[in-house]
PDB file of N, CA and C in Angstrom:
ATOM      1  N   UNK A  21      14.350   0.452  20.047  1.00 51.00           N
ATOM      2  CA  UNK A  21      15.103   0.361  18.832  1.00 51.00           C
ATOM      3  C   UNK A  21      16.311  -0.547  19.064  1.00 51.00           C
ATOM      4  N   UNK A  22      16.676  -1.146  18.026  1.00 53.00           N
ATOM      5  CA  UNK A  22      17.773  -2.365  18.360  1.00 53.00           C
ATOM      6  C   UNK A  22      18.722  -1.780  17.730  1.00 53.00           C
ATOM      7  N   UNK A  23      20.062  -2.009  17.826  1.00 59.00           N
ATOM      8  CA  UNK A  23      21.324  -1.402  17.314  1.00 59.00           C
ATOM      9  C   UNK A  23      21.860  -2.473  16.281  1.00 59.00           C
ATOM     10  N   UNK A  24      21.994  -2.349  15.452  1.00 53.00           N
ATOM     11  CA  UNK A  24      22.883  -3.279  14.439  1.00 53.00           C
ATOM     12  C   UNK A  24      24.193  -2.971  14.382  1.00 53.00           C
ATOM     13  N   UNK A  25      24.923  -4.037  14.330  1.00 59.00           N
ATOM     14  CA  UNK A  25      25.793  -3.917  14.333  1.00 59.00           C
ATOM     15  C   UNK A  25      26.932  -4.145  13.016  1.00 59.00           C
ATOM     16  N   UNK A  26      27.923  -4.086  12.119  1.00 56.00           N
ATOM     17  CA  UNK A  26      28.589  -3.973  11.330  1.00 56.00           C
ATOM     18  C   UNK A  26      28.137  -4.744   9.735  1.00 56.00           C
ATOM     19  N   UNK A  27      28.132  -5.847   9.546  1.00 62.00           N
ATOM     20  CA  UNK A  27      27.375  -6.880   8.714  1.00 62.00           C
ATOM     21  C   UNK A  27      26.277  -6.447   8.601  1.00 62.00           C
ATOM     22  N   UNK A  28      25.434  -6.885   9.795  1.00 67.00           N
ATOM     23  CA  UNK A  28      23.894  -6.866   9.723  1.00 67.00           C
ATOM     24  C   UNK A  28      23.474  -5.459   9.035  1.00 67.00           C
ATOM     25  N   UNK A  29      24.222  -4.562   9.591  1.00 64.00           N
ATOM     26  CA  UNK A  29      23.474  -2.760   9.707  1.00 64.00           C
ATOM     27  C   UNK A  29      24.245  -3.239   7.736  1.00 64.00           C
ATOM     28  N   UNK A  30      25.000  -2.998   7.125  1.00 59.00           N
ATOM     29  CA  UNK A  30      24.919  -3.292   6.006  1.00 59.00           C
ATOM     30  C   UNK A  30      23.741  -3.668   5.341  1.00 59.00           C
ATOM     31  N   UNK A  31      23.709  -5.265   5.037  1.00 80.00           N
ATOM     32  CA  UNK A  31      22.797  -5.612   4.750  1.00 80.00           C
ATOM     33  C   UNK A  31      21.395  -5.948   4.984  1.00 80.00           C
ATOM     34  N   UNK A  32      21.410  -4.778   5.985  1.00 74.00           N
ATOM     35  CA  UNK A  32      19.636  -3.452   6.181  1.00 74.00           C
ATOM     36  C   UNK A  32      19.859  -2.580   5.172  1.00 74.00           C
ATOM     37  N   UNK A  33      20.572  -2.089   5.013  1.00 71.00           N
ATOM     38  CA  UNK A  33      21.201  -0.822   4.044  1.00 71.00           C
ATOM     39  C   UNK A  33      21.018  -1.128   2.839  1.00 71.00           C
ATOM     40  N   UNK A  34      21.518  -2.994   2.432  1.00 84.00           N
ATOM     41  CA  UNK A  34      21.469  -3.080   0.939  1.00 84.00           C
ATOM     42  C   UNK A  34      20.309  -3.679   0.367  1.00 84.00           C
ATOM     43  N   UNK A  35      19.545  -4.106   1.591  1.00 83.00           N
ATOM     44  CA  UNK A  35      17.945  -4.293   1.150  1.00 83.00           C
ATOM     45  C   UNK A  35      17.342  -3.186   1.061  1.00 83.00           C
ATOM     46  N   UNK A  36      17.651  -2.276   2.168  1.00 83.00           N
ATOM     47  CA  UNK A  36      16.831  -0.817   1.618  1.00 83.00           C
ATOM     48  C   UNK A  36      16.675  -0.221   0.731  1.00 83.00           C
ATOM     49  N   UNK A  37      17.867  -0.508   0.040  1.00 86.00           N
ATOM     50  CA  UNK A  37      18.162   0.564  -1.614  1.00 86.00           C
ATOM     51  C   UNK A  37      17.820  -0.417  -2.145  1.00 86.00           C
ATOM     52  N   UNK A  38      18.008  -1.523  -2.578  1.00 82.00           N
ATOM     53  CA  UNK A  38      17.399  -2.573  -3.231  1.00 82.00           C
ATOM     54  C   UNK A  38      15.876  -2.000  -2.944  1.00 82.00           C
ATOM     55  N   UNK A  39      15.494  -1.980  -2.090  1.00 79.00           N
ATOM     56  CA  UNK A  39      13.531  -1.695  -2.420  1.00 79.00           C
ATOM     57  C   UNK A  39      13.455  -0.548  -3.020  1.00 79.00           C
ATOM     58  N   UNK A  40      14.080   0.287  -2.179  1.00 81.00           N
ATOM     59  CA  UNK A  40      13.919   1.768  -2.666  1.00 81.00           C
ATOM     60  C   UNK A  40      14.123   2.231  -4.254  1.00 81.00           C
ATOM     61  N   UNK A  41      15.261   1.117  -4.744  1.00 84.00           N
ATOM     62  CA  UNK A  41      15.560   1.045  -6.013  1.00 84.00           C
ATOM     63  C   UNK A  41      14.157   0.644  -6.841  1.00 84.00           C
ATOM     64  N   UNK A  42      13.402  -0.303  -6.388  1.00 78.00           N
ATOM     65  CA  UNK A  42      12.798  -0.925  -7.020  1.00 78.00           C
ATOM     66  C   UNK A  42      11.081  -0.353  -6.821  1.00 78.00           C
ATOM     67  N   UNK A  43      10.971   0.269  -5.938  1.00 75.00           N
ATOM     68  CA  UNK A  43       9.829   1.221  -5.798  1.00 75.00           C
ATOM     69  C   UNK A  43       9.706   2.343  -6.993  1.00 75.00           C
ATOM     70  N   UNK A  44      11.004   2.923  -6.923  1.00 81.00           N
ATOM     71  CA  UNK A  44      11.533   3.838  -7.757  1.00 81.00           C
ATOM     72  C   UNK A  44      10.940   3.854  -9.467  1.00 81.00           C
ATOM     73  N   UNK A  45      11.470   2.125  -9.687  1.00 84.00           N
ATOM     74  CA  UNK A  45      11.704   2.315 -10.681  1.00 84.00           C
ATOM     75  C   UNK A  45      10.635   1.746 -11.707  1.00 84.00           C
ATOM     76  N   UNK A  46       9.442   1.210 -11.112  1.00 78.00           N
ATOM     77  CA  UNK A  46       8.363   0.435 -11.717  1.00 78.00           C
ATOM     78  C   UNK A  46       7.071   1.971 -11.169  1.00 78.00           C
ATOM     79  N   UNK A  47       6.411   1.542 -11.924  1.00 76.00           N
ATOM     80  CA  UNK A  47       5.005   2.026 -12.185  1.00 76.00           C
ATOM     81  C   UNK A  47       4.264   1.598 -11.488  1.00 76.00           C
ATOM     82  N   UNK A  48       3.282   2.294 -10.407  1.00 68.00           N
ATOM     83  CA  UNK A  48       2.109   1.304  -9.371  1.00 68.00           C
ATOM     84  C   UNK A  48       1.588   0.075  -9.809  1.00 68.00           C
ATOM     85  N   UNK A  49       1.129   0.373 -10.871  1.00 67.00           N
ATOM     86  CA  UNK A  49       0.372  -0.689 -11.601  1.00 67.00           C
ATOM     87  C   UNK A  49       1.331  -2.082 -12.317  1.00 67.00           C
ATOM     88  N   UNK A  50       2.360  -1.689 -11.923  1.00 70.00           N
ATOM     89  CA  UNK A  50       3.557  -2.501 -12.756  1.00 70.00           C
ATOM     90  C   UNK A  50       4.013  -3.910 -11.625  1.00 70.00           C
ATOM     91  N   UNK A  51       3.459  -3.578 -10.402  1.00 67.00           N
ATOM     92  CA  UNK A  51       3.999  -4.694  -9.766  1.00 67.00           C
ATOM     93  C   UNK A  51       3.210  -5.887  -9.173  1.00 67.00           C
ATOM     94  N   UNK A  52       2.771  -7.204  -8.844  1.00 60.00           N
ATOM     95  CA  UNK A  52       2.408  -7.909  -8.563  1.00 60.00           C
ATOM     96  C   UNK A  52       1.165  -7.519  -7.288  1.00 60.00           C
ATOM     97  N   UNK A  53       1.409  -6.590  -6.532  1.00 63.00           N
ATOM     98  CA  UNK A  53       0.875  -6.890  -5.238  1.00 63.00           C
ATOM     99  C   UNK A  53      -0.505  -5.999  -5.565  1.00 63.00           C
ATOM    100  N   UNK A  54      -0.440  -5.126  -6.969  1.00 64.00           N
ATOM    101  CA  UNK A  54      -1.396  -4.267  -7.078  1.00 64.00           C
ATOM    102  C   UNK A  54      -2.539  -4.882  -7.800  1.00 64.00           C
ATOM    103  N   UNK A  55      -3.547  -4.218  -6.979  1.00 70.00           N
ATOM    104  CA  UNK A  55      -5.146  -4.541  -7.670  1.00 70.00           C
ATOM    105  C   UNK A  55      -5.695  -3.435  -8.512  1.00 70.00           C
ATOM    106  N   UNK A  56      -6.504  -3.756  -9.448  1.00 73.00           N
ATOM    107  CA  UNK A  56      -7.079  -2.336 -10.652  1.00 73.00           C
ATOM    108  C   UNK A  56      -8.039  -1.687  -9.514  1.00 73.00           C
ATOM    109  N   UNK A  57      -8.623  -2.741  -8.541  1.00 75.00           N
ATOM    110  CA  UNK A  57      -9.979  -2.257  -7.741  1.00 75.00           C
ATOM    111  C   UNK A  57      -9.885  -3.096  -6.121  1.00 75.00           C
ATOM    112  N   UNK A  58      -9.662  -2.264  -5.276  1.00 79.00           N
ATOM    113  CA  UNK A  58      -9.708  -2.786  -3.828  1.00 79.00           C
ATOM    114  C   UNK A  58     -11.026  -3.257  -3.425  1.00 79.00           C
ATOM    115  N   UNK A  59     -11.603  -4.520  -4.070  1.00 85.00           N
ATOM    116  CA  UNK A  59     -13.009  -4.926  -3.594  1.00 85.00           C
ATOM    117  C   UNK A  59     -13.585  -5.449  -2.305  1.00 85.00           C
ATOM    118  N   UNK A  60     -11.969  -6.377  -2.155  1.00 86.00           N
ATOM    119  CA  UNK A  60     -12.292  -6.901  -0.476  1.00 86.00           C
ATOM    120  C   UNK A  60     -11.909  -6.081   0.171  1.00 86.00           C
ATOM    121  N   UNK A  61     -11.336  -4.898   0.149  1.00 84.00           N
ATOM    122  CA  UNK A  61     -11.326  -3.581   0.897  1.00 84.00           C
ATOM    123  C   UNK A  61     -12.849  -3.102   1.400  1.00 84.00           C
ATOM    124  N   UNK A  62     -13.064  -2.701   0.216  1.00 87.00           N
ATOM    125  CA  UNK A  62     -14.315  -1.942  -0.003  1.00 87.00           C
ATOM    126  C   UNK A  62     -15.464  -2.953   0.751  1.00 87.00           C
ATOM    127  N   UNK A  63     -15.418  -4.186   0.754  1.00 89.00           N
ATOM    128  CA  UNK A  63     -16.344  -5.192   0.871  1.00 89.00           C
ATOM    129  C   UNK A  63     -16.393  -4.906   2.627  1.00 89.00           C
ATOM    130  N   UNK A  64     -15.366  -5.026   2.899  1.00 89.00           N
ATOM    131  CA  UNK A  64     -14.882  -5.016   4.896  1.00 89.00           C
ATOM    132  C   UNK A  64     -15.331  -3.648   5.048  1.00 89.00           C
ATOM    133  N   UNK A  65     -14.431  -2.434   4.692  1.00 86.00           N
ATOM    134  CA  UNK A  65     -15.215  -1.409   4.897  1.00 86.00           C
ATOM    135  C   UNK A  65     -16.716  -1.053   5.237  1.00 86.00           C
ATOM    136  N   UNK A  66     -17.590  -1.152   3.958  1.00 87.00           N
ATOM    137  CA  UNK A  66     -18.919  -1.276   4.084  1.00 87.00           C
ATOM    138  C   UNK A  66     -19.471  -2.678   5.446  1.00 87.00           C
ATOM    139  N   UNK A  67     -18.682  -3.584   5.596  1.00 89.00           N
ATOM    140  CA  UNK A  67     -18.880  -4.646   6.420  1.00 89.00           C
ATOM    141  C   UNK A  67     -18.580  -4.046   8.041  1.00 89.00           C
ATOM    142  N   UNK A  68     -17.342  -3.346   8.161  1.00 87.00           N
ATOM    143  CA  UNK A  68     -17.316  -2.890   9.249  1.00 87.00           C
ATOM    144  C   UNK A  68     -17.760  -1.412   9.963  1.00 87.00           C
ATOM    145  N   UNK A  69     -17.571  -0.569   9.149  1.00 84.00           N
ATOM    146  CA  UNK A  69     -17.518   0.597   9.123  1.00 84.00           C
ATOM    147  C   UNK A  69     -19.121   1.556   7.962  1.00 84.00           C
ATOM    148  N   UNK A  70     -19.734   0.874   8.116  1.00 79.00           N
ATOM    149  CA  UNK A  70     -21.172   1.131   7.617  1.00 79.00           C
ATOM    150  C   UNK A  70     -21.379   2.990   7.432  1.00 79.00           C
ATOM    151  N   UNK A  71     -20.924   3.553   8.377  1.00 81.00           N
ATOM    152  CA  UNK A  71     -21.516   4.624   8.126  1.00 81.00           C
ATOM    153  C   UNK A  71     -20.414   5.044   7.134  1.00 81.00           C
ATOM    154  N   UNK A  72     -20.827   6.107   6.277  1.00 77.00           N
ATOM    155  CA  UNK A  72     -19.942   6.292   5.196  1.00 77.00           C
ATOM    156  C   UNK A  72     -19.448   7.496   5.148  1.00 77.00           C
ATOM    157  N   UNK A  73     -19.707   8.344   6.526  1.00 83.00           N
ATOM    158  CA  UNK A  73     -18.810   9.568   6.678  1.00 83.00           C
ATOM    159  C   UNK A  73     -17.351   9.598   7.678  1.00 83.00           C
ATOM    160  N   UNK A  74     -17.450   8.024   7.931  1.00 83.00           N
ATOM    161  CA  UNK A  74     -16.502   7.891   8.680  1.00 83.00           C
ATOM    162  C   UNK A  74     -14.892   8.337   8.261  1.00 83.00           C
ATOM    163  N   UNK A  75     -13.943   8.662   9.033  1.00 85.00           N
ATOM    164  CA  UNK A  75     -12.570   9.051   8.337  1.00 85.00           C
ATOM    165  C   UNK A  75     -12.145   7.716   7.897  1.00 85.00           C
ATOM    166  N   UNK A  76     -11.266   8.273   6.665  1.00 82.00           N
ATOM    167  CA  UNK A  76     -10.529   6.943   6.225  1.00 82.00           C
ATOM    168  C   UNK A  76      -8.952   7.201   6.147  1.00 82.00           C
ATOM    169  N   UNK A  77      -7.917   6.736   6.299  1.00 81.00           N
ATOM    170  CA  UNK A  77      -6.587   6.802   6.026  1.00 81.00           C
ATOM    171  C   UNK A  77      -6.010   6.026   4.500  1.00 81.00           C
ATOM    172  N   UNK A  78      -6.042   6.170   3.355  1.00 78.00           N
ATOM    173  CA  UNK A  78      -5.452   5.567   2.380  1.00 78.00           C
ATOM    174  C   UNK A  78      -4.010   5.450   2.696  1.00 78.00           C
ATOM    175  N   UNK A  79      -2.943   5.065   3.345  1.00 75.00           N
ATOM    176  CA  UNK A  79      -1.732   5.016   3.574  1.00 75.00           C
ATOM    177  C   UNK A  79      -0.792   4.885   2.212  1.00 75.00           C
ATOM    178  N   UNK A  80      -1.351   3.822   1.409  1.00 68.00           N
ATOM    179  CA  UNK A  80      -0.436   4.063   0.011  1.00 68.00           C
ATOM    180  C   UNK A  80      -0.512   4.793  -0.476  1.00 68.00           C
ATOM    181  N   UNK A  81      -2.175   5.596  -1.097  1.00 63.00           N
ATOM    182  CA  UNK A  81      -1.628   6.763  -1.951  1.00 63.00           C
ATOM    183  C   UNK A  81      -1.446   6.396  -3.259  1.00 63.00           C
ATOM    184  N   UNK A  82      -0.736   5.295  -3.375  1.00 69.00           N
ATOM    185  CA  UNK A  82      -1.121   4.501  -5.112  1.00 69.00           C
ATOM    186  C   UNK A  82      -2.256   4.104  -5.732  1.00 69.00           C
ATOM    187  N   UNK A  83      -3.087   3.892  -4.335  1.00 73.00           N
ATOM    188  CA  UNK A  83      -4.341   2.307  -4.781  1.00 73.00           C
ATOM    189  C   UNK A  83      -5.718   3.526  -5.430  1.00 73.00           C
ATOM    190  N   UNK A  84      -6.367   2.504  -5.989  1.00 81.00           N
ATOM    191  CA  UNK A  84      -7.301   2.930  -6.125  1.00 81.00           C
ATOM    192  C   UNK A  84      -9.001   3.157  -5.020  1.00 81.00           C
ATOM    193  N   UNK A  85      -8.397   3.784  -4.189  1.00 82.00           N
ATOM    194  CA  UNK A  85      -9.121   3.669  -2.956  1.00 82.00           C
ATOM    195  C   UNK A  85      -9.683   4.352  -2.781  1.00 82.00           C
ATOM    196  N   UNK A  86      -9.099   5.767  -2.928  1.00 82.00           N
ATOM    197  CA  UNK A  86     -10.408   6.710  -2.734  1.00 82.00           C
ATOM    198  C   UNK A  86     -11.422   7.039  -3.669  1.00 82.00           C
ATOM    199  N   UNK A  87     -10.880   6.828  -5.180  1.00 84.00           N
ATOM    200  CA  UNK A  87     -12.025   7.168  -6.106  1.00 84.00           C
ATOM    201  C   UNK A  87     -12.992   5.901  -5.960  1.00 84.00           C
ATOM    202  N   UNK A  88     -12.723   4.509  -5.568  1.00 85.00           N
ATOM    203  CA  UNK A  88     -13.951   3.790  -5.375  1.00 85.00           C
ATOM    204  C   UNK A  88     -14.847   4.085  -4.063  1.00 85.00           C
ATOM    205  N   UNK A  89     -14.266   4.736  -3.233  1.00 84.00           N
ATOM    206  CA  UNK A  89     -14.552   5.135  -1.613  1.00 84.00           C
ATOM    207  C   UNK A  89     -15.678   6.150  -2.414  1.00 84.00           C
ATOM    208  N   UNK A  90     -15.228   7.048  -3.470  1.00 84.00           N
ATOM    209  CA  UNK A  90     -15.970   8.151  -3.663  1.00 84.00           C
ATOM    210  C   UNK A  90     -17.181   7.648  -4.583  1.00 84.00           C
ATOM    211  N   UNK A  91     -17.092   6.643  -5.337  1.00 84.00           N
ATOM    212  CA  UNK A  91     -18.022   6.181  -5.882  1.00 84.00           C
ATOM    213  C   UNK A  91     -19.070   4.720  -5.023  1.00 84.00           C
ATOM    214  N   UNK A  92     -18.381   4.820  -3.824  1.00 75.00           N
ATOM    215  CA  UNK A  92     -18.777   3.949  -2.799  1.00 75.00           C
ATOM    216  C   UNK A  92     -20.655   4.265  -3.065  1.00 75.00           C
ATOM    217  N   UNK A  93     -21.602   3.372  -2.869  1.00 61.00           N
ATOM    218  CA  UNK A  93     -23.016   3.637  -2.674  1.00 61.00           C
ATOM    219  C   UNK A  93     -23.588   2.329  -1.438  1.00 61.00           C
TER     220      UNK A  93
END
């Protein structure tokens, strides 16, 4: 872990709330980076990971990942 120091450790602080603000305050579906359907997900998945009882980790939690995982064939 690196130590910041006075300035810097600030403006870590005021980008943080700045995101945190902005996570906050939009809707999943409201921001640029989101897809309606994770296809090239789903595409690699089935590409790498073939068997389909394998564990999966959804880390966001927003996406639409597991209900296509569940409708996966």
């Amino acid at each position: 872990m690196v130590a910041l120091a006075g300035s810097d450790r600030l403006d870590v602080m005021q980008k943080a709330d700045h995101w945190e603000f902005f996570y906050r305050s939009k809707n999943f579906d409201a921001v640029s980076w989101c897809a309606p359907h994770l296809g090239e997900s789903l595409r690699l998945l089935e590409q790498l990971c073939p068997y389909k009882q394998a564990a999966i980790a959804d880390v966001c939690g927003e996406s639409t990942l597991i209900g296509d995982l569940l409708q996966w064939h």
